[in-house]
Amino acid sequence: MKTKIVGTGSSAPQNVVTNDDLAKIVDTSDEWIYSRTGIKQRRIATDENAGTLATDAAKRALENAKVDAQDIELIIVATTSPDYTFPNTASVVQSNIGAVGAMCVDISAACTGFIYGLSMAEAYIQSGQFKKALIIGAEYMSSIVNWKDRSTCVLFGDGAGAVVLAAVEDETEGFRAVSCLHSDGSKGHVLTYGDRAKLSKNEQDFLYMDGQEVFKFAVKKVPESITEVLEKADMKLDDVKYFILHQANIRIIEAVAKRLGQEMEKFPTNVANYGNTSAASIPILLDELNRNNILKRGDKIILSGFGAGLSWGSTLLEW
Ligand code: UT7
């Protein structure tokens, strides 16, 4: 059984916050933020949250796919900033779109979450259990960052992206994705949030990140996993049309391109406009590329994520 991404959608809060806006609340500057990260602005929720953003992105993906919500049998939401511990965000989306009876699950793999989710949905479809799935990356990062900590609050943004994945019977259509997905829990302490022991003592807990450690890890592991996936698929770097990386920092993307000896033209980016939207960044970018008709049928693309866990991985698929 092969699968196909038959539709994409995304959603971001209306409220645009520029680097200059942030310089009014913490000791920072547009020059520092842009030169270190490539970020110019991000969207920050006012009335929105993970559930509403995920719902909007899902509705747009279903519309793009021309698929009825009632035909969706599986909803996976990758999120690190869900509105509730339970019910899960997938159930919130299910209720909002009317995907009655679908299996709903959130997965917590931070910025790698979307490609983990895509791979899990593909496995369910290949097993014959489901025919159509919604995979969503949705984040309300502004609710978990410390707005007094300049080293993290300038980096993140809110948003959601979604794809509809469907089984295809026609052998000339669709793909069998090749994925290499990994975690190293021994490095978990460099990127954390949500310590329940603190919360139970009414102490606040915010996102903590050792930026330099995460930077070094990403620049090493992302090229490794891209190479691993290509070896597994018996393909070469030149066979790949686009590398769609988690949008955390333009310098990470440039370093990965350099390590792989590939031109930056093959690495589309939108980090300048959204900042780091964690699990949402890859599907938001995928939706932009789809809607601008940049992806052509048959293009080989690699999606790569990395983040808390520490987790990382790459998925090769054909558009
Ligand atoms: O999605 C999860 C994955 N996360 C990532 O991929 C993030 C990976 N890491 C990074 O992108 C980079 O490490 C950062 C952008 C987070 C930081 O860049 P850096 O070049 O590693 O900066 P740094 O942490 O070494 O800080 C350099 C200086 C420090 O000052 P001193 O100690 O040199 O005087 C910081 O206090 O910059 C200071 N600084 C700031 N200055 C102005 C830190 N944040 C800011 C700020 N504005 N917002």
GROMACS .gro file of C-alpha atoms in nm, residues 88-217:
model
  130
   88ASN     CA    1  -0.567   1.586   2.375
   89THR     CA    2  -0.553   1.850   2.101
   90ALA     CA    3  -0.644   1.592   1.836
   91SER     CA    4  -0.979   1.538   2.012
   92VAL     CA    5  -1.039   1.915   2.016
   93VAL     CA    6  -0.975   1.925   1.640
   94GLN     CA    7  -1.194   1.620   1.584
   95SER     CA    8  -1.487   1.784   1.757
   96ASN     CA    9  -1.435   2.116   1.575
   97ILE     CA   10  -1.419   1.962   1.227
   98GLY     CA   11  -1.669   1.677   1.280
   99ALA     CA   12  -1.440   1.381   1.212
  100VAL     CA   13  -1.673   1.161   1.412
  101GLY     CA   14  -1.519   0.841   1.549
  102ALA     CA   15  -1.162   0.906   1.435
  103MET     CA   16  -0.876   0.782   1.653
  104CYS     CA   17  -0.722   1.093   1.811
  105VAL     CA   18  -0.377   1.117   1.962
  106ASP     CA   19  -0.123   1.389   2.044
  107ILE     CA   20   0.244   1.311   2.023
  108SER     CA   21   0.510   1.487   2.221
  109ALA     CA   22   0.835   1.496   2.029
  110ALA     CA   23   0.879   1.874   2.020
  111CYS     CA   24   1.019   2.011   1.694
  112THR     CA   25   1.061   1.659   1.550
  113GLY     CA   26   0.696   1.580   1.627
  114PHE     CA   27   0.550   1.639   1.283
  115ILE     CA   28   0.777   1.396   1.100
  116TYR     CA   29   0.732   1.139   1.377
  117GLY     CA   30   0.355   1.180   1.331
  118LEU     CA   31   0.371   1.156   0.953
  119SER     CA   32   0.569   0.835   0.977
  120MET     CA   33   0.325   0.687   1.234
  121ALA     CA   34   0.024   0.774   1.019
  122GLU     CA   35   0.190   0.623   0.715
  123ALA     CA   36   0.253   0.300   0.908
  124TYR     CA   37  -0.115   0.282   1.011
  125ILE     CA   38  -0.225   0.334   0.652
  126GLN     CA   39   0.023   0.079   0.519
  127SER     CA   40  -0.103  -0.173   0.773
  128GLY     CA   41  -0.447  -0.136   0.617
  129GLN     CA   42  -0.604  -0.009   0.938
  130PHE     CA   43  -0.692   0.339   0.809
  131LYS     CA   44  -0.731   0.501   0.468
  132LYS     CA   45  -0.720   0.872   0.550
  133ALA     CA   46  -0.536   1.059   0.824
  134LEU     CA   47  -0.481   1.418   0.933
  135ILE     CA   48  -0.136   1.498   1.067
  136ILE     CA   49  -0.103   1.837   1.229
  137GLY     CA   50   0.180   2.027   1.394
  138ALA     CA   51   0.035   2.297   1.621
  139GLU     CA   52   0.203   2.524   1.873
  140TYR     CA   53   0.112   2.794   2.122
  141MET     CA   54   0.477   2.856   2.211
  142SER     CA   55   0.406   3.206   2.341
  143SER     CA   56   0.226   3.042   2.635
  144ILE     CA   57   0.535   2.852   2.752
  145VAL     CA   58   0.822   3.096   2.699
  146ASN     CA   59   0.943   3.334   2.967
  147TRP     CA   60   0.876   3.680   2.828
  148LYS     CA   61   1.149   3.818   3.056
  149ASP     CA   62   1.418   3.586   2.914
  150ARG     CA   63   1.566   3.746   2.602
  151SER     CA   64   1.767   3.435   2.518
  152THR     CA   65   1.451   3.236   2.439
  153CYS     CA   66   1.146   3.463   2.402
  154VAL     CA   67   1.275   3.620   2.079
  155LEU     CA   68   1.307   3.283   1.906
  156PHE     CA   69   0.960   3.131   1.907
  157GLY     CA   70   0.625   3.190   1.738
  158ASP     CA   71   0.276   3.038   1.726
  159GLY     CA   72   0.112   2.858   1.435
  160ALA     CA   73  -0.008   2.530   1.289
  161GLY     CA   74   0.032   2.328   0.971
  162ALA     CA   75  -0.154   2.017   0.856
  163VAL     CA   76  -0.152   1.752   0.585
  164VAL     CA   77  -0.408   1.498   0.476
  165LEU     CA   78  -0.243   1.162   0.409
  166ALA     CA   79  -0.439   0.907   0.208
  167ALA     CA   80  -0.396   0.549   0.092
  168VAL     CA   81  -0.360   0.518  -0.286
  169GLU     CA   82  -0.456   0.205  -0.475
  170ASP     CA   83  -0.311   0.316  -0.810
  171GLU     CA   84   0.053   0.191  -0.821
  172THR     CA   85   0.159   0.487  -1.040
  173GLU     CA   86   0.061   0.731  -0.764
  174GLY     CA   87   0.188   0.800  -0.413
  175PHE     CA   88   0.502   0.706  -0.224
  176ARG     CA   89   0.652   0.478   0.032
  177ALA     CA   90   0.838   0.718   0.257
  178VAL     CA   91   1.180   0.627   0.386
  179SER     CA   92   1.233   0.749   0.741
  180CYS     CA   93   1.519   0.750   0.990
  181LEU     CA   94   1.392   0.878   1.325
  182HIS     CA   95   1.596   0.894   1.644
  183SER     CA   96   1.615   1.020   2.002
  184ASP     CA   97   1.886   1.054   2.265
  185GLY     CA   98   1.721   1.093   2.605
  186SER     CA   99   2.056   1.132   2.781
  187LYS     CA  100   2.068   1.490   2.639
  188GLY     CA  101   1.711   1.572   2.741
  189HIS     CA  102   1.820   1.832   2.996
  190VAL     CA  103   1.938   2.085   2.734
  191LEU     CA  104   1.583   2.166   2.622
  192THR     CA  105   1.299   2.131   2.873
  193TYR     CA  106   0.957   2.255   2.975
  194GLY     CA  107   0.672   2.159   3.207
  195ASP     CA  108   0.833   2.016   3.522
  196ARG     CA  109   0.530   1.880   3.707
  197ALA     CA  110   0.713   1.882   4.042
  198LYS     CA  111   0.757   2.260   4.011
  199LEU     CA  112   0.403   2.314   3.893
  200SER     CA  113   0.266   2.111   4.184
  201LYS     CA  114   0.447   2.349   4.422
  202ASN     CA  115   0.290   2.644   4.236
  203GLU     CA  116   0.629   2.742   4.097
  204GLN     CA  117   0.631   2.859   3.737
  205ASP     CA  118   0.822   2.659   3.479
  206PHE     CA  119   0.921   2.805   3.145
  207LEU     CA  120   1.090   2.672   2.836
  208TYR     CA  121   1.461   2.629   2.906
  209MET     CA  122   1.716   2.589   2.629
  210ASP     CA  123   2.094   2.562   2.617
  211GLY     CA  124   2.103   2.722   2.273
  212GLN     CA  125   2.463   2.642   2.186
  213GLU     CA  126   2.426   2.273   2.275
  214VAL     CA  127   2.112   2.245   2.063
  215PHE     CA  128   2.284   2.430   1.778
  216LYS     CA  129   2.582   2.191   1.777
  217PHE     CA  130   2.353   1.888   1.800
   0.00000   0.00000   0.00000
